[in-house]
PDB file of C-alpha atoms in Angstrom:
ATOM      1  CA  GLN A   1      11.671  12.961  13.936  1.00 83.00           C
ATOM      2  CA  VAL A   2      12.374   9.482  12.576  1.00 89.00           C
ATOM      3  CA  GLN A   3      14.359   8.977   9.377  1.00 95.00           C
ATOM      4  CA  LEU A   4      14.036   5.665   7.551  1.00 97.00           C
ATOM      5  CA  VAL A   5      16.218   4.109   4.874  1.00 97.00           C
ATOM      6  CA  GLU A   6      15.185   0.867   3.169  1.00 97.00           C
ATOM      7  CA  SER A   7      17.542  -1.550   1.473  1.00 97.00           C
ATOM      8  CA  GLY A   8      17.589  -5.087   0.146  1.00 98.00           C
ATOM      9  CA  GLY A   9      15.356  -4.822  -2.879  1.00 97.00           C
ATOM     10  CA  GLY A  10      16.316  -6.385  -6.166  1.00 97.00           C
ATOM     11  CA  LEU A  11      15.429  -8.557  -9.128  1.00 98.00           C
ATOM     12  CA  VAL A  12      14.570 -12.160  -8.323  1.00 98.00           C
ATOM     13  CA  GLN A  13      12.882 -15.124  -9.895  1.00 98.00           C
ATOM     14  CA  ALA A  14       9.503 -16.351  -8.709  1.00 98.00           C
ATOM     15  CA  GLY A  15       9.973 -18.673  -5.754  1.00 98.00           C
ATOM     16  CA  ASP A  16      13.103 -16.911  -4.530  1.00 98.00           C
ATOM     17  CA  SER A  17      13.542 -14.971  -1.305  1.00 98.00           C
ATOM     18  CA  LEU A  18      14.582 -11.455  -0.397  1.00 98.00           C
ATOM     19  CA  LYS A  19      15.155  -9.749   2.914  1.00 98.00           C
ATOM     20  CA  LEU A  20      14.405  -6.057   3.170  1.00 98.00           C
ATOM     21  CA  SER A  21      15.886  -3.906   5.883  1.00 98.00           C
ATOM     22  CA  CYS A  22      14.813  -0.529   7.161  1.00 98.00           C
ATOM     23  CA  ALA A  23      17.349   1.395   9.219  1.00 97.00           C
ATOM     24  CA  ALA A  24      15.910   4.084  11.462  1.00 95.00           C
ATOM     25  CA  SER A  25      17.335   7.090  13.181  1.00 92.00           C
ATOM     26  CA  GLY A  26      15.488   8.989  15.860  1.00 85.00           C
ATOM     27  CA  PRO A  27      12.996   7.682  18.462  1.00 81.00           C
ATOM     28  CA  PHE A  28      12.593   4.241  16.911  1.00 81.00           C
ATOM     29  CA  SER A  29      12.083   1.859  19.797  1.00 82.00           C
ATOM     30  CA  ARG A  30       8.643   3.182  20.769  1.00 87.00           C
ATOM     31  CA  SER A  31       7.295   3.389  17.220  1.00 91.00           C
ATOM     32  CA  ALA A  32       5.175   0.835  15.481  1.00 95.00           C
ATOM     33  CA  MET A  33       6.741  -0.130  12.153  1.00 96.00           C
ATOM     34  CA  GLY A  34       4.926  -1.013   8.993  1.00 97.00           C
ATOM     35  CA  TRP A  35       5.776  -2.231   5.520  1.00 98.00           C
ATOM     36  CA  PHE A  36       3.679  -1.110   2.587  1.00 98.00           C
ATOM     37  CA  ARG A  37       4.056  -1.588  -1.131  1.00 98.00           C
ATOM     38  CA  GLN A  38       2.925   0.119  -4.273  1.00 98.00           C
ATOM     39  CA  ALA A  39       2.876  -1.381  -7.731  1.00 97.00           C
ATOM     40  CA  PRO A  40       2.584   0.745 -10.879  1.00 95.00           C
ATOM     41  CA  GLN A  41      -0.910   2.186 -11.322  1.00 96.00           C
ATOM     42  CA  LYS A  42      -2.050   0.684  -8.030  1.00 97.00           C
ATOM     43  CA  GLU A  43      -2.697   2.177  -4.639  1.00 97.00           C
ATOM     44  CA  ARG A  44      -0.264   1.725  -1.801  1.00 97.00           C
ATOM     45  CA  GLU A  45      -1.230  -1.329   0.222  1.00 98.00           C
ATOM     46  CA  PHE A  46      -0.438  -2.700   3.621  1.00 98.00           C
ATOM     47  CA  VAL A  47       1.978  -5.625   3.759  1.00 98.00           C
ATOM     48  CA  ALA A  48       3.034  -6.184   7.369  1.00 98.00           C
ATOM     49  CA  ALA A  49       3.495  -4.396  10.668  1.00 97.00           C
ATOM     50  CA  VAL A  50       5.097  -4.950  14.033  1.00 96.00           C
ATOM     51  CA  ASN A  51       4.420  -3.178  17.283  1.00 94.00           C
ATOM     52  CA  TRP A  52       7.083  -1.336  19.269  1.00 92.00           C
ATOM     53  CA  SER A  53       8.200  -4.377  21.258  1.00 91.00           C
ATOM     54  CA  GLY A  54       8.122  -6.832  18.390  1.00 90.00           C
ATOM     55  CA  GLY A  55       5.626  -8.932  20.246  1.00 92.00           C
ATOM     56  CA  ASN A  56       2.709  -8.358  17.891  1.00 94.00           C
ATOM     57  CA  THR A  57       2.835  -8.734  14.136  1.00 96.00           C
ATOM     58  CA  TYR A  58       0.224  -8.271  11.425  1.00 96.00           C
ATOM     59  CA  TYR A  59       0.132  -9.367   7.806  1.00 98.00           C
ATOM     60  CA  ALA A  60      -1.920  -8.835   4.723  1.00 98.00           C
ATOM     61  CA  ASP A  61      -3.709 -12.008   3.674  1.00 98.00           C
ATOM     62  CA  SER A  62      -1.782 -12.020   0.411  1.00 98.00           C
ATOM     63  CA  VAL A  63       1.578 -12.444   2.179  1.00 98.00           C
ATOM     64  CA  LYS A  64       0.600 -14.415   5.265  1.00 98.00           C
ATOM     65  CA  GLY A  65       2.733 -17.522   5.602  1.00 98.00           C
ATOM     66  CA  ARG A  66       5.352 -16.219   3.145  1.00 98.00           C
ATOM     67  CA  PHE A  67       6.554 -12.950   4.681  1.00 98.00           C
ATOM     68  CA  THR A  68       7.885 -12.328   8.173  1.00 98.00           C
ATOM     69  CA  VAL A  69       8.337  -8.944   9.824  1.00 98.00           C
ATOM     70  CA  ALA A  70      10.721  -8.495  12.730  1.00 97.00           C
ATOM     71  CA  ARG A  71      12.589  -5.711  14.452  1.00 96.00           C
ATOM     72  CA  ASP A  72      15.814  -5.318  16.345  1.00 95.00           C
ATOM     73  CA  ASN A  73      15.506  -2.291  18.595  1.00 94.00           C
ATOM     74  CA  ALA A  74      19.168  -2.519  19.573  1.00 93.00           C
ATOM     75  CA  LYS A  75      20.069  -1.991  15.912  1.00 94.00           C
ATOM     76  CA  ASN A  76      17.227   0.415  15.126  1.00 94.00           C
ATOM     77  CA  THR A  77      16.253  -1.822  12.241  1.00 96.00           C
ATOM     78  CA  VAL A  78      13.121  -3.549  11.031  1.00 97.00           C
ATOM     79  CA  TYR A  79      13.205  -6.425   8.565  1.00 98.00           C
ATOM     80  CA  LEU A  80      10.856  -8.012   6.087  1.00 98.00           C
ATOM     81  CA  GLN A  81      11.806 -11.542   5.108  1.00 98.00           C
ATOM     82  CA  MET A  82      10.009 -12.425   1.895  1.00 98.00           C
ATOM     83  CA  ASN A  83       9.904 -16.055   0.811  1.00 98.00           C
ATOM     84  CA  SER A  84       8.243 -17.796  -2.115  1.00 98.00           C
ATOM     85  CA  LEU A  85       8.012 -14.535  -4.006  1.00 98.00           C
ATOM     86  CA  LYS A  86       5.434 -14.233  -6.743  1.00 98.00           C
ATOM     87  CA  PRO A  87       5.283 -11.855  -9.710  1.00 97.00           C
ATOM     88  CA  GLU A  88       2.374 -10.091  -8.019  1.00 97.00           C
ATOM     89  CA  ASP A  89       4.694  -9.177  -5.118  1.00 98.00           C
ATOM     90  CA  ALA A  90       6.636  -6.858  -7.412  1.00 98.00           C
ATOM     91  CA  ALA A  91       6.368  -3.284  -6.183  1.00 98.00           C
ATOM     92  CA  VAL A  92       8.206  -0.502  -4.441  1.00 98.00           C
ATOM     93  CA  TYR A  93       8.326  -1.419  -0.770  1.00 98.00           C
ATOM     94  CA  TYR A  94       8.205   1.290   1.860  1.00 98.00           C
ATOM     95  CA  CYS A  95       8.771   1.124   5.565  1.00 98.00           C
ATOM     96  CA  ALA A  96       6.932   3.471   7.861  1.00 97.00           C
ATOM     97  CA  ALA A  97       7.081   4.452  11.507  1.00 96.00           C
ATOM     98  CA  GLY A  98       4.600   6.028  13.848  1.00 92.00           C
ATOM     99  CA  ASN A  99       2.663   5.983  17.070  1.00 87.00           C
ATOM    100  CA  THR A 100      -0.252   4.170  15.498  1.00 83.00           C
ATOM    101  CA  GLY A 101      -1.867   2.683  18.559  1.00 80.00           C
ATOM    102  CA  ASN A 102      -3.868  -0.310  17.389  1.00 77.00           C
ATOM    103  CA  ASP A 103      -4.347   1.078  13.889  1.00 88.00           C
ATOM    104  CA  MET A 104      -1.228  -0.422  12.354  1.00 92.00           C
ATOM    105  CA  LEU A 105      -2.777  -1.480   9.051  1.00 94.00           C
ATOM    106  CA  ARG A 106      -3.654   1.978   7.821  1.00 94.00           C
ATOM    107  CA  SER A 107      -1.001   4.005   5.982  1.00 94.00           C
ATOM    108  CA  SER A 108      -2.362   7.303   7.254  1.00 93.00           C
ATOM    109  CA  ALA A 109      -1.568   6.212  10.819  1.00 92.00           C
ATOM    110  CA  TYR A 110       2.166   6.417  10.108  1.00 95.00           C
ATOM    111  CA  ALA A 111       3.996   9.729  10.356  1.00 94.00           C
ATOM    112  CA  TYR A 112       7.348   8.818   8.829  1.00 95.00           C
ATOM    113  CA  TRP A 113       8.225   7.050   5.598  1.00 97.00           C
ATOM    114  CA  GLY A 114      11.316   5.816   3.845  1.00 97.00           C
ATOM    115  CA  GLN A 115      12.108   6.432   0.194  1.00 97.00           C
ATOM    116  CA  GLY A 116      11.255   2.892  -0.862  1.00 98.00           C
ATOM    117  CA  THR A 117      13.137  -0.016  -2.389  1.00 98.00           C
ATOM    118  CA  GLN A 118      12.206  -1.754  -5.621  1.00 98.00           C
ATOM    119  CA  VAL A 119      11.351  -5.444  -5.684  1.00 98.00           C
ATOM    120  CA  THR A 120      10.984  -7.054  -9.095  1.00 98.00           C
ATOM    121  CA  VAL A 121       9.904 -10.672  -9.489  1.00 98.00           C
ATOM    122  CA  PHE A 122      10.008 -12.443 -12.851  1.00 95.00           C
ATOM    123  CA  SER A 123       8.430 -15.772 -13.660  1.00 93.00           C
TER     124      SER A 123
END
């Protein structure tokens, strides 16, 4: 059982940066970690993912070049650095953990989810 707690969300202006953290308890170091987001009246969408070692990362096209996902297995924490934020990035951001194999972009591949953290971006 993995428990996840996100933090770092907030209200920022377009162009600003935020860094989200996801603290995990349980068997974290062998789990792939993903970040997803859900805006009001929209489906949850993939944002970024990192494999268990941190050696492989994946990004949605909409955030590529602006967001960076990383993990620190010694601290049981995964991060999402978000730069050059846009109003369309506003959403509740969720981190997820699971033994996804190569299917790290699909939400259903993840077994464990955090409660989410709100990111609001105003122009």
